[in-house]
Short mmCIF file of C-alpha atoms and ligand atoms in Angstrom, two decimals:
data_model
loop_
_atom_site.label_atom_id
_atom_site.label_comp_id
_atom_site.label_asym_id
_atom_site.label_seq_id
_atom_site.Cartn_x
_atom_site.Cartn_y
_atom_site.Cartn_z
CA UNK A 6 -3.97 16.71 -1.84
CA UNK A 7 -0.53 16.56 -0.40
CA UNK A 8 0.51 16.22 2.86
CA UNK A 9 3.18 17.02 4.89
CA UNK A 10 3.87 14.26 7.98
CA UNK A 11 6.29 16.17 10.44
CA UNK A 12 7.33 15.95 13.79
CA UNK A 13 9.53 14.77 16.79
CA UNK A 14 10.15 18.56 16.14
CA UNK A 15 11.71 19.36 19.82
CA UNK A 16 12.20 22.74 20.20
CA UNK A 17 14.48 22.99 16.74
CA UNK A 18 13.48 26.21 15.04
CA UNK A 19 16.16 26.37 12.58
CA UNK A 20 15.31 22.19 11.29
CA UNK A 21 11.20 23.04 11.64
CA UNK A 22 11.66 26.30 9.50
CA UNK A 23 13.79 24.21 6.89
CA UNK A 24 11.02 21.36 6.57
CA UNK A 25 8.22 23.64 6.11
CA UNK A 26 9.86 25.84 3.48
CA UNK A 27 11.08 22.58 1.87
CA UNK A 28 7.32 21.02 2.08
CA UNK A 29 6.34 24.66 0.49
CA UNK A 30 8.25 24.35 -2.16
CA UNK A 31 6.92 21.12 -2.92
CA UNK A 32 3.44 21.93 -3.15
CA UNK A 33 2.02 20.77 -0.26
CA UNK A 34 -1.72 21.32 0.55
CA UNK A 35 -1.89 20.11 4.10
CA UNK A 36 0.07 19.79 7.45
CA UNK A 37 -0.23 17.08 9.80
CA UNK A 38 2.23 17.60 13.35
CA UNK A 39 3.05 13.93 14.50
CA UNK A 40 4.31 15.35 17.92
CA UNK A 41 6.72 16.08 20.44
CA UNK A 42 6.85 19.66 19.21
CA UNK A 43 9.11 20.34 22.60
CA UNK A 44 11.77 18.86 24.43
CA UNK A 45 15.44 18.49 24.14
CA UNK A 46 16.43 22.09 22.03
CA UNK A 47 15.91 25.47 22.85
CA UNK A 48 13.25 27.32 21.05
CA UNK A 49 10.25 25.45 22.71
CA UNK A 50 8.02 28.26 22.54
CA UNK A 51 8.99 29.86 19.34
CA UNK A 52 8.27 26.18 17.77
CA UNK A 53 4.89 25.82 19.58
CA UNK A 54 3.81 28.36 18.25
CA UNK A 55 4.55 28.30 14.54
CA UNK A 56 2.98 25.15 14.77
CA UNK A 57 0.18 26.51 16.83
CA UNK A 58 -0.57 29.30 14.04
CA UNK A 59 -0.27 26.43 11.46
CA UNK A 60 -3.84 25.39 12.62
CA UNK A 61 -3.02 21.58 11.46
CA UNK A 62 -4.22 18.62 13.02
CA UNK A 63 -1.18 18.11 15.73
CA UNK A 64 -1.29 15.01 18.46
CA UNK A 65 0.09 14.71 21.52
CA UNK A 66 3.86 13.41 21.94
CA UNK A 67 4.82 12.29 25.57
CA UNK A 68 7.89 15.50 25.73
CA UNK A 69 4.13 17.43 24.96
CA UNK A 70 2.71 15.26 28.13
CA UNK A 71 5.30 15.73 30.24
CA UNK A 72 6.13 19.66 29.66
CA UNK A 73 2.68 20.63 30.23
CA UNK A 74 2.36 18.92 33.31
CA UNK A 75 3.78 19.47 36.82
CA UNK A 76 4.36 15.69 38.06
CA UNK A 77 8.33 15.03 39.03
CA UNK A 78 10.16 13.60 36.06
CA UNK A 79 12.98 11.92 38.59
CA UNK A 80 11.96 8.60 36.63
CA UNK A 81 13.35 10.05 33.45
CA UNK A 82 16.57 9.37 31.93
CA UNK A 83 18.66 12.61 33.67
CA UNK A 84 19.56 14.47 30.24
CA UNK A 85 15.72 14.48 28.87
CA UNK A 86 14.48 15.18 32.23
CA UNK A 87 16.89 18.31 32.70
CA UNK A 88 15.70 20.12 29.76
CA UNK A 89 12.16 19.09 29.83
CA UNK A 90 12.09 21.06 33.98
CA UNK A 91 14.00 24.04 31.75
CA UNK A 92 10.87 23.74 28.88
CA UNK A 93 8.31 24.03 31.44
CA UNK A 94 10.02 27.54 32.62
CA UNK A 95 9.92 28.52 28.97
CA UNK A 96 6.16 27.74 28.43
CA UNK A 97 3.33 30.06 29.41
CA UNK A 98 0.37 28.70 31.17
CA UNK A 99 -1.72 29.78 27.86
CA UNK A 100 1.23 26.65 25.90
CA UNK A 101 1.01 24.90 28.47
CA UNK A 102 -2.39 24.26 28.44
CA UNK A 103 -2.63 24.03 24.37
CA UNK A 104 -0.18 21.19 24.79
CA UNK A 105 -1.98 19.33 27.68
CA UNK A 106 -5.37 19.40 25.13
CA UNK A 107 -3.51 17.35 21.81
CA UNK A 108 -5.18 14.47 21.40
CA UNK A 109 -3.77 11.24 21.31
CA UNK A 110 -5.18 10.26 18.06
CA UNK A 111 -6.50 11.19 15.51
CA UNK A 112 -8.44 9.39 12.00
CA UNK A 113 -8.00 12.02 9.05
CA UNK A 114 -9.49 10.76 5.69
CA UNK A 115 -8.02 7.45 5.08
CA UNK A 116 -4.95 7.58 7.46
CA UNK A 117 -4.36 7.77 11.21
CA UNK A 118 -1.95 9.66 13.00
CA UNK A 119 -0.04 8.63 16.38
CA UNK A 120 2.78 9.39 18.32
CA UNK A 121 3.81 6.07 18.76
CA UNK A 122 1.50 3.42 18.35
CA UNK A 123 -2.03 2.40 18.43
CA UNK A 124 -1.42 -0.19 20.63
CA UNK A 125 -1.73 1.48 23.99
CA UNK A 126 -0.53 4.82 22.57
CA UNK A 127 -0.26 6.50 26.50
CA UNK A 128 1.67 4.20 26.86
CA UNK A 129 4.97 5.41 24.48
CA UNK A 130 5.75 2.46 23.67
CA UNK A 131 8.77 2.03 20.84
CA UNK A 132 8.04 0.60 17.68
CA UNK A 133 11.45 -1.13 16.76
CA UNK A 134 10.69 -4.05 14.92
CA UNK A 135 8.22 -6.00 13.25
CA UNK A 136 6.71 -7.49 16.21
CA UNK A 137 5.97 -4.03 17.35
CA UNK A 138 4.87 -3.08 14.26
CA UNK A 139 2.39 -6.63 14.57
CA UNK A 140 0.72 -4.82 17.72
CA UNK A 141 -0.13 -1.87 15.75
CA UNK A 142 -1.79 -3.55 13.09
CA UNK A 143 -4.41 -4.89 15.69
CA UNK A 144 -5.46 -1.69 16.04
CA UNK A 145 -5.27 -0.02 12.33
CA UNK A 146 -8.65 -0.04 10.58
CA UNK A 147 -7.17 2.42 7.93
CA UNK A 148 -4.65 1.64 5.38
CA UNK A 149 -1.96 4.12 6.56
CA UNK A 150 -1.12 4.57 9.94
CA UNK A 151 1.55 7.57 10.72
CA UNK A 152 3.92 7.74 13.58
CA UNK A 153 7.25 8.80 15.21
CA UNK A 154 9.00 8.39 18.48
CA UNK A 155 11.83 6.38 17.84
CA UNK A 156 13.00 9.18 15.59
CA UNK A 157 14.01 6.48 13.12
CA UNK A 158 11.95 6.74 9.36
CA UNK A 159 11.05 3.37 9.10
CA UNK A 160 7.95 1.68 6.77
CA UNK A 161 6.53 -1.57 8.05
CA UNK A 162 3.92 -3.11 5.63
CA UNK A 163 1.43 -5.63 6.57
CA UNK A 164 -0.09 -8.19 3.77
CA UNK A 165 -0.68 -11.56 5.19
CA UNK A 166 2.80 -10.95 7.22
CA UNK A 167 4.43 -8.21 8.61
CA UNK A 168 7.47 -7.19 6.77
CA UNK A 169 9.90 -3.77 7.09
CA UNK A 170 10.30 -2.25 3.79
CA UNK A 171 14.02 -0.25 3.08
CA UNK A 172 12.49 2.43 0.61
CA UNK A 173 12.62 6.07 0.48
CA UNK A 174 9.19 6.30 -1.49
CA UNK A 175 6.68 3.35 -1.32
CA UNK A 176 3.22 3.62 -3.49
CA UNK A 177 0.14 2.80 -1.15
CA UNK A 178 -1.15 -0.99 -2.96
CA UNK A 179 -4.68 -1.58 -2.16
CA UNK A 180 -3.70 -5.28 -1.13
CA UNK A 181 -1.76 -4.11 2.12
CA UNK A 182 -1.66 -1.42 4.94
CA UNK A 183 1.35 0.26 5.99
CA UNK A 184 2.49 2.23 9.77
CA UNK A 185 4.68 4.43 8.61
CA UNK A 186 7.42 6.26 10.93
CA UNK A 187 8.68 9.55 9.57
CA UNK A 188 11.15 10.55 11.13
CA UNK A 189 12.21 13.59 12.98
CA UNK A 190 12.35 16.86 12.25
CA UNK A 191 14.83 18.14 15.48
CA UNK A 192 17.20 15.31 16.27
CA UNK A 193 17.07 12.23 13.90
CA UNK A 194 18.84 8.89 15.35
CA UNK A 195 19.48 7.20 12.21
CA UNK A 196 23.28 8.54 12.23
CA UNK A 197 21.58 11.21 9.23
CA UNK A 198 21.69 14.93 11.32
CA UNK A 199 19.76 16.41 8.58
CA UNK A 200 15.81 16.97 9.16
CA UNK A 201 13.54 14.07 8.24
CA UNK A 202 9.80 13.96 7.33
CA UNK A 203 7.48 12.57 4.87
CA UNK A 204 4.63 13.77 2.24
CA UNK A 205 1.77 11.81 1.32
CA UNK A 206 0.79 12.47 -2.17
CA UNK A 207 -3.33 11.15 -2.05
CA UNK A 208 -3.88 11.12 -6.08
CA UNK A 209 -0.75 9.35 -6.79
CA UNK A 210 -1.01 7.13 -3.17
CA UNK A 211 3.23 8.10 -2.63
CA UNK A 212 4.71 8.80 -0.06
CA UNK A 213 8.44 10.10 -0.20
CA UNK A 214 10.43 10.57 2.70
CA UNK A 215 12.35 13.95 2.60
CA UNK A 216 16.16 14.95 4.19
CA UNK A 217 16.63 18.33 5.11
CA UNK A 218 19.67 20.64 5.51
CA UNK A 219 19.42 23.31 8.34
CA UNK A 220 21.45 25.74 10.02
CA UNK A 221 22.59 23.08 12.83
CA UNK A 222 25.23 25.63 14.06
CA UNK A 223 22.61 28.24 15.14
CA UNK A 224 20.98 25.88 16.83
CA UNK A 225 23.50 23.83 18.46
CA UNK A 226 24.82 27.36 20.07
CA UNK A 227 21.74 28.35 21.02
CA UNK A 228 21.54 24.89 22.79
CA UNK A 229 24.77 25.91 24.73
CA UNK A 230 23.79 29.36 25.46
CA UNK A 231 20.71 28.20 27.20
CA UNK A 232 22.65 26.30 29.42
CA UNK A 233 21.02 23.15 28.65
CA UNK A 234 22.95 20.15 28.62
CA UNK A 235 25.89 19.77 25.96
CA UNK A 236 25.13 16.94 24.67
CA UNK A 237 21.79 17.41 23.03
CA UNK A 238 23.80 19.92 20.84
CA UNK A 239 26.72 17.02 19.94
CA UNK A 240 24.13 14.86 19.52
CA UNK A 241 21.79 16.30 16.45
CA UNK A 242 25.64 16.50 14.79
CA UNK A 243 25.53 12.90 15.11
CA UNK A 244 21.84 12.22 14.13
CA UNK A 245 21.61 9.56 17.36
ZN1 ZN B 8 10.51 12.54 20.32
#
């Protein structure tokens, strides 16, 4: 069994098309959709529902939250809040809907799957360091935890500390349990523009992260052309 760990997908067709023909290519048996399948890009519904018609086990990212809902999103930083009002004129009420029903959580075999941590996870809080990471652990009764959020691949590994491990494939030890970040597929923030996601490889307990090319000019002027703020298409050139 090998699985693909994807998400922080926001509405980039183009990266989401890349990472699942690269993950095909590879072999892989199984899909798992960390989140955040909308927000920030331009092909919201086009990406909700390839993923939809993927059928995989998909939880709820708070850009999912907050386009499916109605409530005013003046709190928000001005630039996320701006394109999530445009998603929710892109959605139907049918997407909508689908998106409002992800669940939060989710337990598949021996790995769990989050958003962005099991520590509150309705919460969003940002896992950016170990003593983030220590909150997790609290609440991981399986060995692998998956995440995303911070958009950042990052492997935090828990023995009788909690360390960050710089690796871009880590075996699964029986001795240790691991929250794993993987990434995003439609705007990374590690200064890296192409796509990022990982695959868990059960028999041979690996998991590799994976870098992506895409067509990032397609996307970046469909960005423009639906007027949505300029930014968001300089900034998946600059993977922050
Ligand atoms: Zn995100």
């Amino acid at each position: 069994m090998r699985i693909a760990l994807f998400g922080d997908i926001h509405a980039n067709l183009e990266a989401l098309e890349a990472v699942l023909d690269d993950a095909s290519q590879l072999g892989v048996t199984d899909y798992v959709c960390m989140g955040d399948v909308v927000g920030y890009n331009a092909d919201p519904s086009a990406c909700l529902e390839r993923v939809r018609e993927m059928n995989c086990p998909t939880i709820m990212g708070n850009h999912d939250k907050d386009a499916s809902a109605t409530y005013s999103l003046e709190t928000m930083n001005p630039v996320a809040a701006a394109a999530l009002e445009w998603t929710r004129e892109q959605l139907s009420d049918d997407q909508r809907k689908w998106l409002s029903k992800l669940r939060m959580v989710r337990q598949i075999s021996d790995y769990t799957v989050v958003h962005s941590t099991l520590d509150q996870p309705g919460n969003w809080n940002y896992v950016s360091n170990r003593f983030d990471a220590m909150s997790n652990f609290s609440y991981q009764f399986t060995p692998v935890c998956f995440h995303g959020h911070t958009h950042v691949p990052r492997v935090y590994m828990k023995t009788d500390k909690v360390t960050e491990v710089a690796a871009e494939s880590i075996i699964v030890e029986d001795f240790a349990k691991y929250f794993i970040n993987v990434g995003s597929v439609g705007q990374p923030r590690d200064g890296d523009w192409r796509s990022c996601y990982a695959i868990y490889d059960m028999a041979e307990r690996r998991i590799v992260f994976r870098r992506v090319e895409y067509d990032i000019e397609k996307t970046q002027a469909k960005i423009i052309a639906a007027g949505l703020p300029p930014m968001l298409a300089e900034r998946i050139q600059e993977g922050r």
